[in-house]
């Protein structure tokens, strides 16, 4: 596998992670399914893993970049697995909507596993680590768009998380709505999710 | 505070894009540490499993 093919595959992987984060946002905004604190941290886990893939696109493929992607995905997977264990016993409840029969935290642990496995498979191809010519201009658009979208999603998550949790360390286990700053500069809860 | 990991990861991406690789790695590492600390703070439910 050449470095350029590796970059293209990494770009597709980054688009896939971007899509996961977009779906999470769509669920939050369209279906008013507010993320819990650990759900928010799982989103951060996806960005932590995606950072390693973004490094491959910016600096070229390196084993250390795949290591970063694996470590980020493992950190996120620990959180997803923990949330699954909280609700694993029948009757212990659940959190949020389901997509194709699985809750978002169940999908998350599967996606983190795919990132770990995908990175491990990519590490098998040594030729990609040989320095080569930069990507042709016509193939540079996809990686740049994928990185720009990831940055945009990270910034959007800052705004969303501030609106849900405010500036404090704690965050409601089951958020009831968005916090807004009213005219008297005090924070109030805006609306209730359906 | 909960948005801090996103801020640090966004800084890491920005630093990487502007060719500051060491700074980017530093921001990423700080982001992961904050992320794990926040998980420790919020993971206070008892797991429903018998070990």
PDB file of N, CA and C in Angstrom, chain A residues 91-125:
ATOM      1  N   UNK A  91     -34.300  -4.315  33.115  1.00  0.00           N
ATOM      2  CA  UNK A  91     -35.027  -3.562  34.131  1.00  0.00           C
ATOM      3  C   UNK A  91     -34.238  -2.416  34.730  1.00  0.00           C
ATOM      4  N   UNK A  92     -32.950  -2.304  34.366  1.00  0.00           N
ATOM      5  CA  UNK A  92     -32.137  -1.224  34.934  1.00  0.00           C
ATOM      6  C   UNK A  92     -32.218   0.046  34.097  1.00  0.00           C
ATOM      7  N   UNK A  93     -33.108   0.064  33.103  1.00  0.00           N
ATOM      8  CA  UNK A  93     -33.327   1.282  32.330  1.00  0.00           C
ATOM      9  C   UNK A  93     -32.340   1.441  31.184  1.00  0.00           C
ATOM     10  N   UNK A  94     -32.380   2.618  30.587  1.00  0.00           N
ATOM     11  CA  UNK A  94     -31.492   2.911  29.458  1.00  0.00           C
ATOM     12  C   UNK A  94     -31.407   4.420  29.334  1.00  0.00           C
ATOM     13  N   UNK A  95     -30.635   4.896  28.386  1.00  0.00           N
ATOM     14  CA  UNK A  95     -30.562   6.343  28.178  1.00  0.00           C
ATOM     15  C   UNK A  95     -30.686   6.653  26.690  1.00  0.00           C
ATOM     16  N   UNK A  96     -31.600   7.546  26.367  1.00  0.00           N
ATOM     17  CA  UNK A  96     -31.684   8.089  25.016  1.00  0.00           C
ATOM     18  C   UNK A  96     -32.392   7.206  24.013  1.00  0.00           C
ATOM     19  N   UNK A  97     -32.390   7.687  22.779  1.00  0.00           N
ATOM     20  CA  UNK A  97     -33.068   6.995  21.680  1.00  0.00           C
ATOM     21  C   UNK A  97     -32.251   5.805  21.178  1.00  0.00           C
ATOM     22  N   UNK A  98     -32.919   4.956  20.404  1.00  0.00           N
ATOM     23  CA  UNK A  98     -32.204   3.850  19.747  1.00  0.00           C
ATOM     24  C   UNK A  98     -32.145   4.111  18.240  1.00  0.00           C
ATOM     25  N   UNK A  99     -31.108   3.593  17.611  1.00  0.00           N
ATOM     26  CA  UNK A  99     -30.996   3.625  16.148  1.00  0.00           C
ATOM     27  C   UNK A  99     -30.800   2.184  15.707  1.00  0.00           C
ATOM     28  N   UNK A 100     -31.719   1.694  14.892  1.00  0.00           N
ATOM     29  CA  UNK A 100     -31.694   0.291  14.432  1.00  0.00           C
ATOM     30  C   UNK A 100     -31.602  -0.677  15.618  1.00  0.00           C
ATOM     31  N   UNK A 101     -32.304  -0.334  16.671  1.00  0.00           N
ATOM     32  CA  UNK A 101     -32.411  -1.234  17.814  1.00  0.00           C
ATOM     33  C   UNK A 101     -31.309  -1.118  18.849  1.00  0.00           C
ATOM     34  N   UNK A 102     -30.299  -0.322  18.586  1.00  0.00           N
ATOM     35  CA  UNK A 102     -29.204  -0.170  19.556  1.00  0.00           C
ATOM     36  C   UNK A 102     -29.145   1.267  20.045  1.00  0.00           C
ATOM     37  N   UNK A 103     -28.827   1.428  21.330  1.00  0.00           N
ATOM     38  CA  UNK A 103     -28.625   2.780  21.856  1.00  0.00           C
ATOM     39  C   UNK A 103     -27.312   3.339  21.322  1.00  0.00           C
ATOM     40  N   UNK A 104     -27.184   4.665  21.404  1.00  0.00           N
ATOM     41  CA  UNK A 104     -25.993   5.300  20.829  1.00  0.00           C
ATOM     42  C   UNK A 104     -24.706   4.812  21.504  1.00  0.00           C
ATOM     43  N   UNK A 105     -24.780   4.513  22.840  1.00  0.00           N
ATOM     44  CA  UNK A 105     -23.556   4.058  23.502  1.00  0.00           C
ATOM     45  C   UNK A 105     -23.162   2.654  23.051  1.00  0.00           C
ATOM     46  N   UNK A 106     -24.171   1.840  22.621  1.00  0.00           N
ATOM     47  CA  UNK A 106     -23.832   0.518  22.074  1.00  0.00           C
ATOM     48  C   UNK A 106     -23.185   0.665  20.695  1.00  0.00           C
ATOM     49  N   UNK A 107     -23.753   1.580  19.879  1.00  0.00           N
ATOM     50  CA  UNK A 107     -23.118   1.849  18.579  1.00  0.00           C
ATOM     51  C   UNK A 107     -21.706   2.387  18.783  1.00  0.00           C
ATOM     52  N   UNK A 108     -21.551   3.223  19.821  1.00  0.00           N
ATOM     53  CA  UNK A 108     -20.245   3.854  20.039  1.00  0.00           C
ATOM     54  C   UNK A 108     -19.161   2.808  20.310  1.00  0.00           C
ATOM     55  N   UNK A 109     -19.479   1.824  21.172  1.00  0.00           N
ATOM     56  CA  UNK A 109     -18.443   0.832  21.490  1.00  0.00           C
ATOM     57  C   UNK A 109     -18.085   0.020  20.231  1.00  0.00           C
ATOM     58  N   UNK A 110     -19.092  -0.233  19.378  1.00  0.00           N
ATOM     59  CA  UNK A 110     -18.805  -0.945  18.117  1.00  0.00           C
ATOM     60  C   UNK A 110     -17.912  -0.091  17.211  1.00  0.00           C
ATOM     61  N   UNK A 111     -18.224   1.193  17.114  1.00  0.00           N
ATOM     62  CA  UNK A 111     -17.437   2.080  16.251  1.00  0.00           C
ATOM     63  C   UNK A 111     -16.001   2.242  16.771  1.00  0.00           C
ATOM     64  N   UNK A 112     -15.853   2.317  18.098  1.00  0.00           N
ATOM     65  CA  UNK A 112     -14.499   2.406  18.666  1.00  0.00           C
ATOM     66  C   UNK A 112     -13.708   1.125  18.343  1.00  0.00           C
ATOM     67  N   UNK A 113     -14.405  -0.021  18.408  1.00  0.00           N
ATOM     68  CA  UNK A 113     -13.743  -1.293  18.072  1.00  0.00           C
ATOM     69  C   UNK A 113     -13.316  -1.300  16.601  1.00  0.00           C
ATOM     70  N   UNK A 114     -14.163  -0.741  15.732  1.00  0.00           N
ATOM     71  CA  UNK A 114     -13.817  -0.670  14.307  1.00  0.00           C
ATOM     72  C   UNK A 114     -12.584   0.218  14.099  1.00  0.00           C
ATOM     73  N   UNK A 115     -12.504   1.334  14.853  1.00  0.00           N
ATOM     74  CA  UNK A 115     -11.338   2.229  14.725  1.00  0.00           C
ATOM     75  C   UNK A 115     -10.063   1.495  15.151  1.00  0.00           C
ATOM     76  N   UNK A 116     -10.147   0.773  16.283  1.00  0.00           N
ATOM     77  CA  UNK A 116      -8.964   0.038  16.769  1.00  0.00           C
ATOM     78  C   UNK A 116      -8.552  -1.027  15.745  1.00  0.00           C
ATOM     79  N   UNK A 117      -9.531  -1.794  15.273  1.00  0.00           N
ATOM     80  CA  UNK A 117      -9.226  -2.867  14.318  1.00  0.00           C
ATOM     81  C   UNK A 117      -8.712  -2.283  13.000  1.00  0.00           C
ATOM     82  N   UNK A 118      -9.360  -1.216  12.524  1.00  0.00           N
ATOM     83  CA  UNK A 118      -8.933  -0.590  11.267  1.00  0.00           C
ATOM     84  C   UNK A 118      -7.516  -0.057  11.352  1.00  0.00           C
ATOM     85  N   UNK A 119      -7.190   0.583  12.472  1.00  0.00           N
ATOM     86  CA  UNK A 119      -5.835   1.118  12.641  1.00  0.00           C
ATOM     87  C   UNK A 119      -4.820  -0.025  12.700  1.00  0.00           C
ATOM     88  N   UNK A 120      -5.182  -1.106  13.400  1.00  0.00           N
ATOM     89  CA  UNK A 120      -4.269  -2.256  13.493  1.00  0.00           C
ATOM     90  C   UNK A 120      -4.025  -2.859  12.111  1.00  0.00           C
ATOM     91  N   UNK A 121      -5.067  -2.964  11.310  1.00  0.00           N
ATOM     92  CA  UNK A 121      -4.906  -3.511   9.953  1.00  0.00           C
ATOM     93  C   UNK A 121      -4.016  -2.586   9.119  1.00  0.00           C
ATOM     94  N   UNK A 122      -4.237  -1.287   9.227  1.00  0.00           N
ATOM     95  CA  UNK A 122      -3.432  -0.331   8.454  1.00  0.00           C
ATOM     96  C   UNK A 122      -1.948  -0.413   8.833  1.00  0.00           C
ATOM     97  N   UNK A 123      -1.688  -0.716  10.113  1.00  0.00           N
ATOM     98  CA  UNK A 123      -0.294  -0.818  10.568  1.00  0.00           C
ATOM     99  C   UNK A 123       0.448  -1.991   9.919  1.00  0.00           C
ATOM    100  N   UNK A 124      -0.294  -2.924   9.322  1.00  0.00           N
ATOM    101  CA  UNK A 124       0.343  -4.095   8.701  1.00  0.00           C
ATOM    102  C   UNK A 124       1.072  -3.737   7.406  1.00  0.00           C
ATOM    103  N   UNK A 125       0.745  -2.586   6.816  1.00  0.00           N
ATOM    104  CA  UNK A 125       1.296  -2.241   5.501  1.00  0.00           C
ATOM    105  C   UNK A 125       2.449  -1.249   5.652  1.00  0.00           C
TER     106      UNK A 125
END
